[in-house]
Coordinates of N, CA and C in Angstrom, one line a residue:
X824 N 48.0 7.3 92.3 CA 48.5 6.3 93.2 C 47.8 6.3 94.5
X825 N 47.7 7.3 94.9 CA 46.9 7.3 96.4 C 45.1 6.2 96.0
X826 N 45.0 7.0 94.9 CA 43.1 6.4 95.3 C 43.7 5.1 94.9
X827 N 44.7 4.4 94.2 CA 45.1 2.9 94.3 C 45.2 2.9 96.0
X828 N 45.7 3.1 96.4 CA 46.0 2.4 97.6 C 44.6 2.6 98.8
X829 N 44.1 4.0 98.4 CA 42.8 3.9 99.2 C 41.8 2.2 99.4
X830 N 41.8 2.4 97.2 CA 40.8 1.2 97.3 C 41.5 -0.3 97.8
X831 N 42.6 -0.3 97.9 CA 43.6 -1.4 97.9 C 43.0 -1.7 99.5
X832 N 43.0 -0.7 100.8 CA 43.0 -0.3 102.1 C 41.1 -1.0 102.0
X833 N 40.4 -0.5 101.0 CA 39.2 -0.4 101.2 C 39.1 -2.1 101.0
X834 N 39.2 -2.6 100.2 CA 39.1 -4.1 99.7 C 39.6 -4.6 100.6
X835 N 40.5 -4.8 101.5 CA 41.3 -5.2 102.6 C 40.5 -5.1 103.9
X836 N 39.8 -4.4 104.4 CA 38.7 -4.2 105.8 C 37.8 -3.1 105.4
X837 N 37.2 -3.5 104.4 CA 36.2 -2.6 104.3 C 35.2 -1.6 105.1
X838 N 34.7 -2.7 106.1 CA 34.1 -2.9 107.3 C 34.9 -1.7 108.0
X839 N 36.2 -1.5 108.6 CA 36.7 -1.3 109.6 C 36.0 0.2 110.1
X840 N 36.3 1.2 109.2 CA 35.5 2.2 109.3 C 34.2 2.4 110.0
X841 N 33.6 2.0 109.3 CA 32.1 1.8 110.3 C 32.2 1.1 111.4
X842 N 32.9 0.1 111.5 CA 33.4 -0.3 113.0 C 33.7 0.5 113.8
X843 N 34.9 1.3 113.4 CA 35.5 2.3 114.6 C 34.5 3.0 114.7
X844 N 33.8 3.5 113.7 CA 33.0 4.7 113.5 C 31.7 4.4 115.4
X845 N 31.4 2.8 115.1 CA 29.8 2.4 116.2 C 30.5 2.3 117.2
X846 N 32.0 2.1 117.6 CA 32.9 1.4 118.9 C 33.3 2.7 119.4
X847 N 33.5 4.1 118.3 CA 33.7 5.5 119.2 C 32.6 6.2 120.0
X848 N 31.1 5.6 118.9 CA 30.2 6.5 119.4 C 30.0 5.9 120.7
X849 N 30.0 4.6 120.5 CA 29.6 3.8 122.4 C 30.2 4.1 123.0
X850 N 31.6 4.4 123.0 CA 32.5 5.0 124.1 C 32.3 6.1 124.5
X851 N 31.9 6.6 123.6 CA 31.5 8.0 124.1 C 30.2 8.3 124.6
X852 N 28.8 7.7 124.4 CA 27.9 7.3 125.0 C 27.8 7.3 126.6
X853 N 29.6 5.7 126.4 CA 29.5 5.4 127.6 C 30.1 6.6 128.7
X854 N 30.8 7.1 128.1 CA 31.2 8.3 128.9 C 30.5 9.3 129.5
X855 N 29.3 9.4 128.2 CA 28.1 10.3 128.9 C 27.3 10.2 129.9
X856 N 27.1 8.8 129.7 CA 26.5 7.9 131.1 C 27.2 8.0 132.5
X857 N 28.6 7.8 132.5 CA 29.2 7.9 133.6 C 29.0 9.2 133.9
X858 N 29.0 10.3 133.6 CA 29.1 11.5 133.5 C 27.8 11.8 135.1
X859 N 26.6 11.4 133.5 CA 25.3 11.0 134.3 C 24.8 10.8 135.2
X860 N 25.8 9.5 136.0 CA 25.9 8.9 136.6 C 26.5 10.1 138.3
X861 N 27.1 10.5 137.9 CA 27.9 11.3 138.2 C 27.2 12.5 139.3
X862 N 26.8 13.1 138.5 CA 26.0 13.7 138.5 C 24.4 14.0 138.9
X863 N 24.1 12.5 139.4 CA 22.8 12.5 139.5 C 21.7 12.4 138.6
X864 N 21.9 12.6 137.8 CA 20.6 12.7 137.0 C 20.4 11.4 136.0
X865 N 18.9 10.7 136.6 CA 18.6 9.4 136.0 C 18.3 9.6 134.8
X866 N 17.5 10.8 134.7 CA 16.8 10.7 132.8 C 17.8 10.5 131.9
X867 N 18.6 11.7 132.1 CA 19.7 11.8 130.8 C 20.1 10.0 131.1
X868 N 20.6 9.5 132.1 CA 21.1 8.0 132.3 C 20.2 7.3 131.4
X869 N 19.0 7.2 131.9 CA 18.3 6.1 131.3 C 17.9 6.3 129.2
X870 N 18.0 7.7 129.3 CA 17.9 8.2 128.1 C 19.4 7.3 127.1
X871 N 20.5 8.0 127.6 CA 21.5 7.5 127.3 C 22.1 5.9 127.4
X872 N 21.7 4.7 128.1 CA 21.8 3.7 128.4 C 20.9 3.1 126.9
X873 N 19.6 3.6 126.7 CA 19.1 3.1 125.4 C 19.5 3.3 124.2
X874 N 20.0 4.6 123.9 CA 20.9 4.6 122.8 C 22.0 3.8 122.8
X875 N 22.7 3.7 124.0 CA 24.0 3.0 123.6 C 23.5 1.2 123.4
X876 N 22.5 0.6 123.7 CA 21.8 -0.3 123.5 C 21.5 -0.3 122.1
X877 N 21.0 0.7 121.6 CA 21.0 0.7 120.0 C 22.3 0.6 119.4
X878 N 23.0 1.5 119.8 CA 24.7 1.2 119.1 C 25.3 0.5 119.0
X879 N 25.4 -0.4 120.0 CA 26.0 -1.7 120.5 C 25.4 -2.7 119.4
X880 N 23.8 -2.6 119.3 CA 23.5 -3.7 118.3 C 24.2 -3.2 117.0
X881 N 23.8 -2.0 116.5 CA 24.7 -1.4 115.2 C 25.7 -2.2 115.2
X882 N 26.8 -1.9 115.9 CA 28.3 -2.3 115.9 C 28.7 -3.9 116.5
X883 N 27.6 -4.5 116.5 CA 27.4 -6.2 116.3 C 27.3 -6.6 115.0
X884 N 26.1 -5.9 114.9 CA 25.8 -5.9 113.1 C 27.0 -5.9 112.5
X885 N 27.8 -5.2 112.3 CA 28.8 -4.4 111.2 C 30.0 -5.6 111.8
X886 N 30.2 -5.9 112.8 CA 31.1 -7.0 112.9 C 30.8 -8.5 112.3
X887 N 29.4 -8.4 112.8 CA 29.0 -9.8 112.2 C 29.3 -9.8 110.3
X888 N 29.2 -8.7 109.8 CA 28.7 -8.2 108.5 C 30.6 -8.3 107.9
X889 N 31.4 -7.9 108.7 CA 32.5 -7.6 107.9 C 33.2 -9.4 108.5
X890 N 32.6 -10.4 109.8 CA 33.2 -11.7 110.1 C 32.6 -12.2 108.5
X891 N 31.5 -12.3 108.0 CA 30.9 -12.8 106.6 C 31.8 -12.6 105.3
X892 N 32.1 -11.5 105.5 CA 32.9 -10.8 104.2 C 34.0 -11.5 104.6
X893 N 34.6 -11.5 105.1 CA 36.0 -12.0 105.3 C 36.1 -13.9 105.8
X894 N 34.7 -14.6 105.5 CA 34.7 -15.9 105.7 C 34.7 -16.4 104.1
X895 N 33.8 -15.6 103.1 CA 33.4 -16.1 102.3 C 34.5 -16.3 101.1
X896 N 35.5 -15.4 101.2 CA 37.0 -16.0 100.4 C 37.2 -17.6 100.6
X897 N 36.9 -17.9 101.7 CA 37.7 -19.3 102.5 C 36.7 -20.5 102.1
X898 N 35.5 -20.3 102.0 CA 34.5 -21.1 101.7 C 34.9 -21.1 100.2
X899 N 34.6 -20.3 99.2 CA 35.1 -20.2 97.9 C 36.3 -21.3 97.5
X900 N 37.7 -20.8 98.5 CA 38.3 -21.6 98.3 C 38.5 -22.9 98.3
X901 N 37.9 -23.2 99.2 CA 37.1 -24.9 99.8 C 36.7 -25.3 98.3
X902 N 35.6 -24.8 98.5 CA 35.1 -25.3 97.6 C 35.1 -25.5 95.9
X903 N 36.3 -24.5 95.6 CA 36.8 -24.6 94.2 C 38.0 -25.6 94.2
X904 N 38.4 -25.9 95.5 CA 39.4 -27.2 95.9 C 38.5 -28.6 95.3
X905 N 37.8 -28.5 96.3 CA 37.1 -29.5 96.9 C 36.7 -30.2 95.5
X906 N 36.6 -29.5 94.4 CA 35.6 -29.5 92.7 C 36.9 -30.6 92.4
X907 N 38.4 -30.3 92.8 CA 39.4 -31.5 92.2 C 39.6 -32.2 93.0
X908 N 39.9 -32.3 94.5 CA 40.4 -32.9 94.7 C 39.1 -33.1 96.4
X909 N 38.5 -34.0 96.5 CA 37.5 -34.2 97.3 C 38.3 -34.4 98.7
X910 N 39.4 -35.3 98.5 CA 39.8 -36.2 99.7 C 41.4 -35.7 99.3
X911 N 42.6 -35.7 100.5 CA 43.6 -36.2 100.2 C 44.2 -37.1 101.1
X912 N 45.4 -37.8 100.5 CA 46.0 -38.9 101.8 C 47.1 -38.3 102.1
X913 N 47.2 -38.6 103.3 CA 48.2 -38.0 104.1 C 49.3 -39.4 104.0
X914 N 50.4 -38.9 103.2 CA 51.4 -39.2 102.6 C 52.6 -40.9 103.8
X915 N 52.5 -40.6 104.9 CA 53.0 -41.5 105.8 C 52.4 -42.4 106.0
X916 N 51.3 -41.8 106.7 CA 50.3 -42.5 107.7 C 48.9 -43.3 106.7
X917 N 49.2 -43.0 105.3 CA 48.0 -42.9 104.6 C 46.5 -43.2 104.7
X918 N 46.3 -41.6 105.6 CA 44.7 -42.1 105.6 C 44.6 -41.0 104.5
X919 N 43.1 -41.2 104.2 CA 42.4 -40.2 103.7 C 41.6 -39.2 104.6
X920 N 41.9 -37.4 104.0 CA 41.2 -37.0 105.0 C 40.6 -35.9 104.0
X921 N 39.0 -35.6 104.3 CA 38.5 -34.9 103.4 C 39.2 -33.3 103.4
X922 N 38.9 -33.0 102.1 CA 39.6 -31.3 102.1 C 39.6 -30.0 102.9
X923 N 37.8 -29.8 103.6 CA 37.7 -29.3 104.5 C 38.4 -29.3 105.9
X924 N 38.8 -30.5 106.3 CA 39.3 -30.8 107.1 C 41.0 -30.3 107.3
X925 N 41.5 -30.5 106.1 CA 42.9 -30.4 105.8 C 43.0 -28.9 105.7
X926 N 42.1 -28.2 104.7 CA 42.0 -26.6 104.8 C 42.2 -26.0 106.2
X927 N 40.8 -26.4 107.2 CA 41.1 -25.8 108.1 C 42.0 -26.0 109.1
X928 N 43.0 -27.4 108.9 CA 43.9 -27.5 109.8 C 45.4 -26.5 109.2
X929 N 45.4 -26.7 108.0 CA 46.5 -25.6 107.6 C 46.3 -24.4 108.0
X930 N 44.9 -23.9 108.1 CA 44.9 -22.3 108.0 C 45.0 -22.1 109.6
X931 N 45.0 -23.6 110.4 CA 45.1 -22.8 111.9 C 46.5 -22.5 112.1
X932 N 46.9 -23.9 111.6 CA 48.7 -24.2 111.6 C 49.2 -22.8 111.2
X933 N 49.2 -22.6 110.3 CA 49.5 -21.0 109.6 C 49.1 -19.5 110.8
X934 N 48.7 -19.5 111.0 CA 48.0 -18.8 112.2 C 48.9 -19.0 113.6
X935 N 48.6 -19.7 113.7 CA 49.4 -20.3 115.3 C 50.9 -20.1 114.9
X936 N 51.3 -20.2 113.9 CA 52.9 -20.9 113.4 C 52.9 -19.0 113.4
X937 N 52.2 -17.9 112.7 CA 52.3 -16.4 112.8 C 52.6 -15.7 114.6
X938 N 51.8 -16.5 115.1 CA 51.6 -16.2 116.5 C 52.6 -16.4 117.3
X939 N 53.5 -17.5 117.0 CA 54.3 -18.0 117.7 C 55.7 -17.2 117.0
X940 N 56.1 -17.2 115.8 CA 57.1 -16.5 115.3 C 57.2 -14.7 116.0
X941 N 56.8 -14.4 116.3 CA 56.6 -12.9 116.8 C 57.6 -12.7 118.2
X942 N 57.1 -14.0 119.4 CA 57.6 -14.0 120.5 C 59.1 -14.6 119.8
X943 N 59.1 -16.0 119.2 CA 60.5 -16.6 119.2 C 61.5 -15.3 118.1
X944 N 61.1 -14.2 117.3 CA 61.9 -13.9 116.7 C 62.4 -12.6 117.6
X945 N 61.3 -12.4 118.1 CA 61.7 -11.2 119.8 C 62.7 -11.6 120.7
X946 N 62.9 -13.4 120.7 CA 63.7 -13.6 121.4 C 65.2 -13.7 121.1
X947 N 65.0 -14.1 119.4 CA 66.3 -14.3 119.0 C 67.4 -13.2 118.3
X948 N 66.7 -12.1 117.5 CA 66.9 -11.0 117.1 C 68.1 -10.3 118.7
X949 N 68.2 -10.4 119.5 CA 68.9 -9.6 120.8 C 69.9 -10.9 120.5
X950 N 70.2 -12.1 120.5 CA 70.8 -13.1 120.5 C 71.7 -12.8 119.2
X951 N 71.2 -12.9 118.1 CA 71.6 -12.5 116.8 C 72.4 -11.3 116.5
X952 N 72.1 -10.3 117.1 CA 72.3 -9.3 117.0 C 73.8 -9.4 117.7
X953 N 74.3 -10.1 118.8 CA 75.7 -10.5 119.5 C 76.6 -10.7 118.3
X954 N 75.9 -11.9 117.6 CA 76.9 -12.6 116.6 C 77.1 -11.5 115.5
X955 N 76.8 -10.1 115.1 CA 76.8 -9.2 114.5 C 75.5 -8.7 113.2
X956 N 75.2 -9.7 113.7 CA 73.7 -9.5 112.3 C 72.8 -8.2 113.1
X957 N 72.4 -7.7 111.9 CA 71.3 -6.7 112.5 C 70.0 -6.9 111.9
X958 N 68.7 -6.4 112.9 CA 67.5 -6.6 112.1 C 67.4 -5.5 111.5
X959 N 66.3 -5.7 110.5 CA 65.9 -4.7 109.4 C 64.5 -4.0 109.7
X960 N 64.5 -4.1 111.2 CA 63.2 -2.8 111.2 C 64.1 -1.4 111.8

């Protein structure tokens, strides 16, 4: 059950790991530098300023690499849509609007609508909670 959920964690942000992994060493890099800094001494600085210039690109890399991985579901889906249904009409107003279009307006809607529920259920949960309901965290 565990290496289920490992791989389950792994398929989910693959990436993350090596992320944290380039984002701790720069910090700590950058800490060296201040240190450095600190202390006077340019070499180690200038020494240390170039590596973290290397890391920094590393840990561009690995974001750009895991933003890819995590776009190419959404493209797939587009486009295994897109195979039935090219266009749809929007039911009132009836225009037609291609499916790309509609995809990405749902998935912001969806998003934004997540973003927004967090504050209004923070707000109402203490309100709720008067009338005797309790929440379940």
């Amino acid at each position: 059950m565990n290496k289920i959920s490992e791989l389950i964690r792994f398929l989910k942000d693959p990436h993350a790991e090596k992320i944290n992994l380039h984002k701790g060493r720069y910090e700590e890099l950058q800490d060296l530098s201040n240190v450095a800094i600190e202390i006077g001494n340019a070499e180690a600085y200038k020494s240390l300023q170039a590596e973290m210039r290397v890391e920094f690109f590393d840990y561009l890399t690995a974001i750009v690499v895991d933003s890819v991985y995590k776009l190419v579901p959404h493209v797939l889906i587009i486009w295994l849509i897109s195979l039935k249904w090219p266009s749809i009409t929007v039911p009132i107003i009836n225009w037609q609007v291609n499916i790309l279009g509609a995809y990405l307006l749902l998935y912001l809607l969806i998003h934004i609508g997540q973003l927004l529920a967090k504050p209004i259920k923070s707000m109402l949960l203490p309100k709720l909670g008067l009338l005797g309901l309790k929440s379940s965290e």
